[in-house]
mmCIF file of C-alpha atoms in Angstrom:
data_model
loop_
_atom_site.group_PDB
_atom_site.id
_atom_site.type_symbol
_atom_site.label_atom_id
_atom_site.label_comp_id
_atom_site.label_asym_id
_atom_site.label_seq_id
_atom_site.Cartn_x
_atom_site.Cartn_y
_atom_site.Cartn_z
ATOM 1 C CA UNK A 22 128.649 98.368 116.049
ATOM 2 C CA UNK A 23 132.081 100.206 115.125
ATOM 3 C CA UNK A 24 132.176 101.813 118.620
ATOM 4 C CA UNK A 25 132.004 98.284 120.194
ATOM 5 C CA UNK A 26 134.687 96.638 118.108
ATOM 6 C CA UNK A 27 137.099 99.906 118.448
ATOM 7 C CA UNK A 28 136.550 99.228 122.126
ATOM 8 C CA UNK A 29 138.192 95.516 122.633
ATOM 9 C CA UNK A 30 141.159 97.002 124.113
ATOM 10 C CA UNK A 31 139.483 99.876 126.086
ATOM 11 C CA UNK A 32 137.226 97.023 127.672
ATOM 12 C CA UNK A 33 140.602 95.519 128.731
ATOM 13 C CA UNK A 34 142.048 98.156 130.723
ATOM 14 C CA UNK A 35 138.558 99.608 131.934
ATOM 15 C CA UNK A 36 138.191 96.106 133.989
ATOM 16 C CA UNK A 37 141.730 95.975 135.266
ATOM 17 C CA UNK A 38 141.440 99.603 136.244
ATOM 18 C CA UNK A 39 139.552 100.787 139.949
ATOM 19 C CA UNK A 40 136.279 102.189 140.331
ATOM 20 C CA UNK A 41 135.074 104.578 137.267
ATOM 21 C CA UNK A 42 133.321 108.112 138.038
ATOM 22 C CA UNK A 43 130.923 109.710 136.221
ATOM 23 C CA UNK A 44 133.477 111.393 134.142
ATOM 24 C CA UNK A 45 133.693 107.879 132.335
ATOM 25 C CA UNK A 46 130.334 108.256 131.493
ATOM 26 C CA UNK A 47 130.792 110.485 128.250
ATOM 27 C CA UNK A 48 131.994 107.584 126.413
ATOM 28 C CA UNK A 49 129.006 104.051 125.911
ATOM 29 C CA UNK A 50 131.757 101.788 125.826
ATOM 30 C CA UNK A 51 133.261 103.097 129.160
ATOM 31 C CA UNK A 52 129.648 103.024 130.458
ATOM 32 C CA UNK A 53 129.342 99.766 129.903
ATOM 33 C CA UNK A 54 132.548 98.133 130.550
ATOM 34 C CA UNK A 55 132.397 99.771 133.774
ATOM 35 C CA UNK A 56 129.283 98.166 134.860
ATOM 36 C CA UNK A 57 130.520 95.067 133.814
ATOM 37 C CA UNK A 58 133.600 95.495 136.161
ATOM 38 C CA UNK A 59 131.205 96.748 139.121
ATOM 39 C CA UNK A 60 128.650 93.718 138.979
ATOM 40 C CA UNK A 61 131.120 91.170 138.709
ATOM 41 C CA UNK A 62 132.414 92.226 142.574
ATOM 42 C CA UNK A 63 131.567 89.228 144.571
ATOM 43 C CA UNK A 64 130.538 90.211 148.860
ATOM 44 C CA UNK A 65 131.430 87.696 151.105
ATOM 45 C CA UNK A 66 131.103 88.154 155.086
ATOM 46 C CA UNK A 67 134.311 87.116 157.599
ATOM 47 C CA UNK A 68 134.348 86.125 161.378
ATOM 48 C CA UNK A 69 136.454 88.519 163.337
ATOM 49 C CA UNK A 70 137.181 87.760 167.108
ATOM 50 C CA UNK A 71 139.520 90.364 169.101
ATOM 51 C CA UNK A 72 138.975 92.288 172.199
ATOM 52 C CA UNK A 73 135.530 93.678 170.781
ATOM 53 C CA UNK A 74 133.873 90.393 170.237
ATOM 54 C CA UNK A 75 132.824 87.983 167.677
ATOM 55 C CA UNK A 76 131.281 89.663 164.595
ATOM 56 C CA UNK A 77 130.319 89.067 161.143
ATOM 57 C CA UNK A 78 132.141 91.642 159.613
ATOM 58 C CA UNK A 79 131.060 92.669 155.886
ATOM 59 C CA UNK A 80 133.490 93.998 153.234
ATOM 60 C CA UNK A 81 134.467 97.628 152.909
ATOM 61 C CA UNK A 82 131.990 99.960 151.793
ATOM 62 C CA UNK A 83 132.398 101.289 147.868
ATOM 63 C CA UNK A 84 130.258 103.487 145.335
ATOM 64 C CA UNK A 85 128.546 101.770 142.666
ATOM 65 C CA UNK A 86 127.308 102.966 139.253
ATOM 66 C CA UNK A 87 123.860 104.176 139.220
ATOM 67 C CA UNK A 88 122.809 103.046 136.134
ATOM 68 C CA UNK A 89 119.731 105.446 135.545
ATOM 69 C CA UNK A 90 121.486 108.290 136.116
ATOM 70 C CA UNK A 91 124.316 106.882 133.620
ATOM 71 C CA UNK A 92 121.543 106.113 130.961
ATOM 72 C CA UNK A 93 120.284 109.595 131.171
ATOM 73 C CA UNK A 94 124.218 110.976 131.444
ATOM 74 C CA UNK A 95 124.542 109.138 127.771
ATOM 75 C CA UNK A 96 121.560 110.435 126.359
ATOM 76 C CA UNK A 97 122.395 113.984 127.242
ATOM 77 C CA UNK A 98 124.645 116.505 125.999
ATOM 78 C CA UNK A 99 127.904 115.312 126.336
ATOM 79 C CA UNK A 100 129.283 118.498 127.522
ATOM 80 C CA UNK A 101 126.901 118.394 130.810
ATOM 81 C CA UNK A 102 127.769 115.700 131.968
ATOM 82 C CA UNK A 103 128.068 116.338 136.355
ATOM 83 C CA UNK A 104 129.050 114.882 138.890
ATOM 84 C CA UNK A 105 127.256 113.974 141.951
ATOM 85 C CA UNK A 106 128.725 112.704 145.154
ATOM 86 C CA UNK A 107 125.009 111.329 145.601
ATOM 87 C CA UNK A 108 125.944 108.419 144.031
ATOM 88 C CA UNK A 109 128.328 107.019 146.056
ATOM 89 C CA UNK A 110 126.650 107.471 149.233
ATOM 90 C CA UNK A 111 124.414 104.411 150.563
ATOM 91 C CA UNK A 112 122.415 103.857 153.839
ATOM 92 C CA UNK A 113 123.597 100.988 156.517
ATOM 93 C CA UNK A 114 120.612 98.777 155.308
ATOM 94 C CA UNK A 115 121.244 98.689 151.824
ATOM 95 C CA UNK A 116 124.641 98.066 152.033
ATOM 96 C CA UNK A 117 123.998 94.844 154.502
ATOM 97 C CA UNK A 118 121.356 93.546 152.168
ATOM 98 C CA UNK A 119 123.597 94.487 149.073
ATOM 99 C CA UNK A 120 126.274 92.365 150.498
ATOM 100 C CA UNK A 121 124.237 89.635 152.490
ATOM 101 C CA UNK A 122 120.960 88.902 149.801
ATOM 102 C CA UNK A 123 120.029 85.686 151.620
ATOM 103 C CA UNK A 124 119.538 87.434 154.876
ATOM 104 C CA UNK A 125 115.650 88.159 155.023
ATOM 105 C CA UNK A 126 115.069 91.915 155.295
ATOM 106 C CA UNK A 127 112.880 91.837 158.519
ATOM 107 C CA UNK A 128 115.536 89.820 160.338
ATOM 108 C CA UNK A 129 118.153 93.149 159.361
ATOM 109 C CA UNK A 130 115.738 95.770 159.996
ATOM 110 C CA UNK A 131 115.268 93.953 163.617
ATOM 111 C CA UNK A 132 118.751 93.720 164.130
ATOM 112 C CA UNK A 133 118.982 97.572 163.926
ATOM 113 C CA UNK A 134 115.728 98.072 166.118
ATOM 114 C CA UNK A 135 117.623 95.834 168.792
ATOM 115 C CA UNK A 136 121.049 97.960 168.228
ATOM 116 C CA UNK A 137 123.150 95.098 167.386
ATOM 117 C CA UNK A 138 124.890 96.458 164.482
ATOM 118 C CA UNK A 139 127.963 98.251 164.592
ATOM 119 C CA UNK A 140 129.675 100.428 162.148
ATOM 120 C CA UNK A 141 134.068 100.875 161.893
ATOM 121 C CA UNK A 142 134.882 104.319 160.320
ATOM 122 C CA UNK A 143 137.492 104.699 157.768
ATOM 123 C CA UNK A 144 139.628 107.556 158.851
ATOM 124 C CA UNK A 145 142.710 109.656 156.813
ATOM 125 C CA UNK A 146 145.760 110.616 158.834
ATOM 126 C CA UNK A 147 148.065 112.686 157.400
ATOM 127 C CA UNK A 148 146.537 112.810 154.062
ATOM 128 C CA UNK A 149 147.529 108.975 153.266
ATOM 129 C CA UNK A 150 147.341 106.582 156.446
ATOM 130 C CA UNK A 151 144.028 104.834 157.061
ATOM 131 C CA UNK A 152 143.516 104.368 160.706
ATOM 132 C CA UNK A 153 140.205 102.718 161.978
ATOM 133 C CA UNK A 154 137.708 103.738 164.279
ATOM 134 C CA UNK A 155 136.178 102.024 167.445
ATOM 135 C CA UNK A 156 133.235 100.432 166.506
ATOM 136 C CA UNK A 157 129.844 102.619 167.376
ATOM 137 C CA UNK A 158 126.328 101.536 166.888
ATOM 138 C CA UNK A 159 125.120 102.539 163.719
ATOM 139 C CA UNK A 160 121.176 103.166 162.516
ATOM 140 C CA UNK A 161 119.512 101.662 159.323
ATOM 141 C CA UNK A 162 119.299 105.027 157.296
ATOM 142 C CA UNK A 163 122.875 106.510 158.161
ATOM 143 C CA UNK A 164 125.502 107.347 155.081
ATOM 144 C CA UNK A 165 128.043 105.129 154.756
ATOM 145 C CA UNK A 166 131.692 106.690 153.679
ATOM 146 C CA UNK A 167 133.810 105.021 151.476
ATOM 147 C CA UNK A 168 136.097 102.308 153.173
ATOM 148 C CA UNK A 169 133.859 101.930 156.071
ATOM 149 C CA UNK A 170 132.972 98.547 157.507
ATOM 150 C CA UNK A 171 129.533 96.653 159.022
ATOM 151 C CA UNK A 172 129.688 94.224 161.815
ATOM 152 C CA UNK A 173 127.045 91.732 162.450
ATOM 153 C CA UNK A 174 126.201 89.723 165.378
ATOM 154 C CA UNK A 175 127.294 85.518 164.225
ATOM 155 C CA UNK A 176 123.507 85.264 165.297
ATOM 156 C CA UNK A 177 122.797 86.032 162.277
ATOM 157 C CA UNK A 178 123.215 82.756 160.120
ATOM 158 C CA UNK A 179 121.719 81.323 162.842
ATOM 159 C CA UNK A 180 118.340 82.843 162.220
ATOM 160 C CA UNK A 181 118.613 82.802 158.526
ATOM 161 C CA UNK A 182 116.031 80.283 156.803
ATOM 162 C CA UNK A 183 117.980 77.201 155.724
ATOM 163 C CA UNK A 184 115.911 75.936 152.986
ATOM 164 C CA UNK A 185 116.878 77.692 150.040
ATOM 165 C CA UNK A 186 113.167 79.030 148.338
ATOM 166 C CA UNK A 187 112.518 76.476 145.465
ATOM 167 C CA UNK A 188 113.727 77.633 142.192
ATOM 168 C CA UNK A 189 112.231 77.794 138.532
ATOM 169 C CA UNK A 190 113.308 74.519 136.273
ATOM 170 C CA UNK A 191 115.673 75.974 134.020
ATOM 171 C CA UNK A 192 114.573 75.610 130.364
ATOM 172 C CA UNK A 193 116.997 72.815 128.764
ATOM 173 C CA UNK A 194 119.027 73.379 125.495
ATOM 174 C CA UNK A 195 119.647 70.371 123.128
ATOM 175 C CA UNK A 196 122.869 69.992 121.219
ATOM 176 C CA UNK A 197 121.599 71.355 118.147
ATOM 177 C CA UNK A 198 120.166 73.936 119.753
ATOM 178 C CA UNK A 199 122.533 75.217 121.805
ATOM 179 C CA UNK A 200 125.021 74.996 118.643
ATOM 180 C CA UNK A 201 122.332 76.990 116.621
ATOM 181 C CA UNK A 202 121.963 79.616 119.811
ATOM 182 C CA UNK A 203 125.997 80.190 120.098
ATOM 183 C CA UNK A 204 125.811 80.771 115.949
ATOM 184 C CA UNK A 205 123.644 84.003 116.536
ATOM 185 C CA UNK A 206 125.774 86.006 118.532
ATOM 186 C CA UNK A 207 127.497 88.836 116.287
ATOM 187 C CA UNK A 208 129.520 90.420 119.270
ATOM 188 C CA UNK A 209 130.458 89.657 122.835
ATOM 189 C CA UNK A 210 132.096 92.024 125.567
ATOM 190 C CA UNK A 211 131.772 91.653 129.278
ATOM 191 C CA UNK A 212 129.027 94.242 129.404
ATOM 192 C CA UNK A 213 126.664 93.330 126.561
ATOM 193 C CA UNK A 214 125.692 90.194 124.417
ATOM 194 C CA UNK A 215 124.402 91.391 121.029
ATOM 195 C CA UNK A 216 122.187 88.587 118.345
ATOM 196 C CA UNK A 217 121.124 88.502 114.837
ATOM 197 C CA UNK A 218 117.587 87.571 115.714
ATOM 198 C CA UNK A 219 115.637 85.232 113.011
ATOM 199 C CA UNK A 220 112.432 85.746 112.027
ATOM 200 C CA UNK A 221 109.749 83.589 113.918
ATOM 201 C CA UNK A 222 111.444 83.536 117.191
ATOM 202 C CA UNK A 223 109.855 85.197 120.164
ATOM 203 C CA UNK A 224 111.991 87.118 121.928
ATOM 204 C CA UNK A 225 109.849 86.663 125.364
ATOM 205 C CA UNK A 226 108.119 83.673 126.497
ATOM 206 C CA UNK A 227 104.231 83.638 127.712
ATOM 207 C CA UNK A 228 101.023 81.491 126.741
ATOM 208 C CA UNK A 229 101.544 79.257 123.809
ATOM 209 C CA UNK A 230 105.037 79.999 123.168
ATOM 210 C CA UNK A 231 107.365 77.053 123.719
ATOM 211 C CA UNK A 232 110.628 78.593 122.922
ATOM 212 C CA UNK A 233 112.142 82.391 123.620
ATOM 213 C CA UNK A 234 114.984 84.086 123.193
ATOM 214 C CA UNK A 235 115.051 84.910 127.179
ATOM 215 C CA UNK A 236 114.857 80.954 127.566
ATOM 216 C CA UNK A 237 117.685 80.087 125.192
ATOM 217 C CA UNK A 238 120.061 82.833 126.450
ATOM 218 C CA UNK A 239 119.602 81.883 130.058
ATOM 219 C CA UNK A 240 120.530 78.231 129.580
ATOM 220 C CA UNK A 241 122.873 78.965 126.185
ATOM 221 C CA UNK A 242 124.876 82.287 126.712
ATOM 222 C CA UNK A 243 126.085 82.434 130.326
ATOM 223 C CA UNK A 244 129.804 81.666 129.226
ATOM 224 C CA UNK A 245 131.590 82.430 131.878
ATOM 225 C CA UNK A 246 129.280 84.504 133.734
ATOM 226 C CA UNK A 247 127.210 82.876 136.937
ATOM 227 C CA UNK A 248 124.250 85.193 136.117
ATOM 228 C CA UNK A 249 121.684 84.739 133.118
ATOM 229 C CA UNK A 250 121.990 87.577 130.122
ATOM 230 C CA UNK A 251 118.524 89.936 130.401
ATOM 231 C CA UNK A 252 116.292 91.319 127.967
ATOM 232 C CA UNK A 253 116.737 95.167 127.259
ATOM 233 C CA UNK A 254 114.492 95.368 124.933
ATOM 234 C CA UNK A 255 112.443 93.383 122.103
ATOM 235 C CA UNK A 256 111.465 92.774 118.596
ATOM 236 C CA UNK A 257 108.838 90.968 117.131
ATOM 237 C CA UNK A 258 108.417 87.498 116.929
ATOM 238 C CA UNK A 259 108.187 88.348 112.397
ATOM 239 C CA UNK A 260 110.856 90.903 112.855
ATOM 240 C CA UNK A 261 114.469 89.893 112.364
ATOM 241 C CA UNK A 262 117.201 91.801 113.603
ATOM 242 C CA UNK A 263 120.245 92.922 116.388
ATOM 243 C CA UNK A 264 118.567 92.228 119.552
ATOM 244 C CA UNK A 265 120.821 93.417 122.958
ATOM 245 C CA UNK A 266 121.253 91.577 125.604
ATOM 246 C CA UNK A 267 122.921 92.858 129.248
ATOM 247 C CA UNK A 268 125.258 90.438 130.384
ATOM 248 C CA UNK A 269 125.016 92.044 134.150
ATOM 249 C CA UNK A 270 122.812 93.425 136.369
ATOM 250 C CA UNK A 271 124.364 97.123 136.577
ATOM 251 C CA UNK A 272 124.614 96.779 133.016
ATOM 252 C CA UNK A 273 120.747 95.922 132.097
ATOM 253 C CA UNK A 274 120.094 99.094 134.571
ATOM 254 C CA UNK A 275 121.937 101.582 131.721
ATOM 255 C CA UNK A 276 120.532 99.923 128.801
ATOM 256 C CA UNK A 277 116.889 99.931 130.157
ATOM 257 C CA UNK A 278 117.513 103.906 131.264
ATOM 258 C CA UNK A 279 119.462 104.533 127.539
ATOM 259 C CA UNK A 280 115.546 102.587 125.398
ATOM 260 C CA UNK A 281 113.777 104.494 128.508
ATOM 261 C CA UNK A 282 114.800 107.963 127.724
ATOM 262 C CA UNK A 283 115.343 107.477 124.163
ATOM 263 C CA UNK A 284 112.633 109.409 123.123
ATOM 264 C CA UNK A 285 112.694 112.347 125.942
ATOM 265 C CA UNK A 286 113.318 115.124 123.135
ATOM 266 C CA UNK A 287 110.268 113.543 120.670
ATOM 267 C CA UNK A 288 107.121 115.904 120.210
ATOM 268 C CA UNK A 289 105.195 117.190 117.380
ATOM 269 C CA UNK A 290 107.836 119.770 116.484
ATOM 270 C CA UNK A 291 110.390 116.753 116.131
ATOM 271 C CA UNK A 292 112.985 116.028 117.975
ATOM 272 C CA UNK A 293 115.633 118.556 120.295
ATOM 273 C CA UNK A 294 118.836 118.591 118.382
ATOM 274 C CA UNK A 295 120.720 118.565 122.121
ATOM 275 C CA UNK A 296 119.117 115.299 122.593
ATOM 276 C CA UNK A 297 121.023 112.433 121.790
ATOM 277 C CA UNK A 298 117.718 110.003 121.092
ATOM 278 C CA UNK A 299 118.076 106.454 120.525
ATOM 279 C CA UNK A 300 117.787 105.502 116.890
ATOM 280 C CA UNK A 301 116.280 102.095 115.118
ATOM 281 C CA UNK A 302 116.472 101.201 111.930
ATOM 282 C CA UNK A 303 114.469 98.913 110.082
ATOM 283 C CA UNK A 304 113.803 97.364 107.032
ATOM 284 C CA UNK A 305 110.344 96.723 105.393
ATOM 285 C CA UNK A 306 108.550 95.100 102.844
ATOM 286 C CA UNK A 307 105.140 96.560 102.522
ATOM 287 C CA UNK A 308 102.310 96.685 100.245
ATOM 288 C CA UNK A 309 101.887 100.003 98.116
ATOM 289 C CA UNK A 310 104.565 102.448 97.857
ATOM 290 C CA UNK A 311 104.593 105.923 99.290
ATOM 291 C CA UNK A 312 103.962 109.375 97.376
ATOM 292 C CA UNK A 313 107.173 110.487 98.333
ATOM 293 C CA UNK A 314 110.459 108.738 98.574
ATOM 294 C CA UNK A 315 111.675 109.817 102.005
ATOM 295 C CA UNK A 316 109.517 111.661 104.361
ATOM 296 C CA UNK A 317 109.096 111.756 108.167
ATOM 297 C CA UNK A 318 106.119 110.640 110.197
ATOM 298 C CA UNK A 319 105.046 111.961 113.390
ATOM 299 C CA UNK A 320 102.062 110.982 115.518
ATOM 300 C CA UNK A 321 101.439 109.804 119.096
ATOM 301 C CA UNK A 322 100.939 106.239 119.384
ATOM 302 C CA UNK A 323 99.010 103.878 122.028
ATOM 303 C CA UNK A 324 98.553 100.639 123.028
ATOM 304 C CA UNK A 325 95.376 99.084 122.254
ATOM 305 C CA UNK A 326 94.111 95.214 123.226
ATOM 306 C CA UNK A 327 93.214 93.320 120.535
ATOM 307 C CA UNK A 328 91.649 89.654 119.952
ATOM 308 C CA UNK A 329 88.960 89.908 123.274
ATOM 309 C CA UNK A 330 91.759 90.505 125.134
ATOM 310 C CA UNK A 331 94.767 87.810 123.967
ATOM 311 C CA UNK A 332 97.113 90.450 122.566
ATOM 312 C CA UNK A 333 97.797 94.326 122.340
ATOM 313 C CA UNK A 334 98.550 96.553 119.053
ATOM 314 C CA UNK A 335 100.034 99.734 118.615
ATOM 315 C CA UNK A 336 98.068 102.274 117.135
ATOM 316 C CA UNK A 337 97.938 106.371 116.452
ATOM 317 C CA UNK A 338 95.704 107.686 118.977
ATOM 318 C CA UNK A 339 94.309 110.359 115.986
ATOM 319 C CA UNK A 340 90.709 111.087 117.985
ATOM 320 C CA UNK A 341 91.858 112.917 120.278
ATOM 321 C CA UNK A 342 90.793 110.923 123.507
ATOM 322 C CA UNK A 343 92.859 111.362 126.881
ATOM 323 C CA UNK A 344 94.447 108.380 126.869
ATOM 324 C CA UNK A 345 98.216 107.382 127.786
ATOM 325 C CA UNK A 346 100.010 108.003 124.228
ATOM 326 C CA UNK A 347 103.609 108.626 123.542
ATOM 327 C CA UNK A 348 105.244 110.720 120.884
ATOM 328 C CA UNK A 349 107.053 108.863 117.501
ATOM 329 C CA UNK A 350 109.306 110.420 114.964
ATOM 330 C CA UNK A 351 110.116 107.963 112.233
ATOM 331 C CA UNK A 352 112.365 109.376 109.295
ATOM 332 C CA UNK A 353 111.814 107.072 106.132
ATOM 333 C CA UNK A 354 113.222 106.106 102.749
ATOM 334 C CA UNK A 355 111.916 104.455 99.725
ATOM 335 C CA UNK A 356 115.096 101.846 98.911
ATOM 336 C CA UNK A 357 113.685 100.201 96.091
ATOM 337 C CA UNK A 358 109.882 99.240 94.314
ATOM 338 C CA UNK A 359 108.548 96.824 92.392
ATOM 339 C CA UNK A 360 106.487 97.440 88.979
ATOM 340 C CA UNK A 361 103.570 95.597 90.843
ATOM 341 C CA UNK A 362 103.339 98.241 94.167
#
């Protein structure tokens, strides 16, 4: 939590700044403020008439953050970090249904069977004037360059569905419980929402649970963002605790590659010391009291359904059967016991 709250002003300038590269990617506060920036870009589409025609013509082309490869950038050694001009290339088709989501993908990948997109090329002259190109037919799969533009026919809204596909009621907060809701949150930045989770809330909804976490946020904790905050990942519904949420799309793509590759250097001979694993801490009350008073315990662990069915349980797969498993390292330590065990 210190890194976040050393980071207020660093958030600041990171949003006013331009695009970040990779080399930002050293630092989980730049990371994540950077994503923050990225997602909250906004696409719109213009009507251009001149001597070439009427077009829809969609914004300039720019990189985003690929936030698996930042996840994994994070949870490596911070001295090899790279950089790949991979990232900021994108095909003709993404781009169009990056910047145009309501347009149904058949109808684009038609439109480029039938040749009626056309692509403007950004071009340098003299090292620092942009001059444009003519605009040239352009196929679904070809790289995009930074700068460069995508016309559409105007045909296009035309052929777009009208009727907007019939949404999920939002869940509805009370008063008291959006008050109650807004009281959890220990920190806020643009990138990340993070809550002291009470016991005997469920983080995600499903059969028999009335309210979640997921629910409360979506209809609670917008502020003044237009999308929902998502899950990165979850406690139990008896655990208390921080829970994270991603306040942004790019951002929730980090987080879910930083809790995906947290334990990449775990095996039976512990855990790489150039690998920068994820760490949890908890806190337990348990019955009995271990031999020693800090130890560590490694063991693969799988899932296993329980109650015919109804719910799964995590359990060390000691038999030796080839089953799915994956490798845990927990280091523990005896903070206090009671006369009684």
């Amino acid at each position: 939590m210190a890194k976040w709250r050393l980071a207020t002003a660093t958030l600041r300038r990171q949003l006013q700044s331009s695009s970040p590269t990779i080399s930002t990617f050293k630092n989980p506060t730049k990371a994540l403020s950077a994503a923050a920036h990225q997602s909250t870009r906004s696409y719109s589409t213009t009507q251009t008439d001149d001597s070439r025609g009427k077009w829809l013509t969609l914004p300039p082309f720019s990189p985003t953050i690929d936030g698996t490869a930042v996840g994994k950038d994070l949870l490596s050694d911070g001295d090899s970090v790279k950089s790949s001009t991979d990232n900021s290339k994108t095909t003709a088709l993404r781009w169009i249904l990056r910047c145009r989501p309501d347009l149904p993908r058949t109808l684009v990948q038609k439109l480029f069977r039938l040749r009626q997109v056309r692509r403007e090329m950004s071009m340098s002259v003299d090292g620092d004037e942009l001059q444009r190109s003519q605009l040239k037919r352009v196929a679904a799969k070809e790289s995009l360059n930074v700068g460069d533009r995508i016309y559409l026919p105007l045909s296009v809204d035309n052929d777009t569905p009208q009727t907007p596909p019939a949404k999920k009621e939002s869940f509805q907060c009370s008063d008291e419980e959006r008050k109650f809701v807004c009281s959890l949150v220990l920190y806020k930045d643009p990138a990340i929402i993070v809550l002291n989770k009470p016991h005997g809330l469920a983080v995600q909804g499903g059969s028999g649970i009335k309210t979640s976490i997921d629910e409360l946020a979506a209809s609670c904790l917008k502020f003044d963002k237009s999308e929902s905050p998502r899950l990165v990942h979850r406690l139990d519904r008896d655990c208390s605790g921080l829970l994270v949420l991603a306040r942004t799309q790019t951002a929730a793509t980090v987080l879910h590659s930083i809790f995906r590759e947290k334990t990449t250097g775990a095996s039976a001979y512990g855990v790489k010391k150039n690998v920068k694993s994820l760490k949890r801490k908890y806190m337990a009350l348990v019955i009995g009291c271990p031999p020693r008073q800090r130890g560590q315990i490694s063991a693969p662990l799988r899932k296993v359904v329980v109650d015919d069915g109804k719910s799964e349980r995590i359990t060390v797969n000691d038999n030796g059967e080839l089953v799915s498993t994956q490798h845990a390292i927990t280091e523990y330590r005896v903070i206090e016991s009671s006369p009684h065990g």
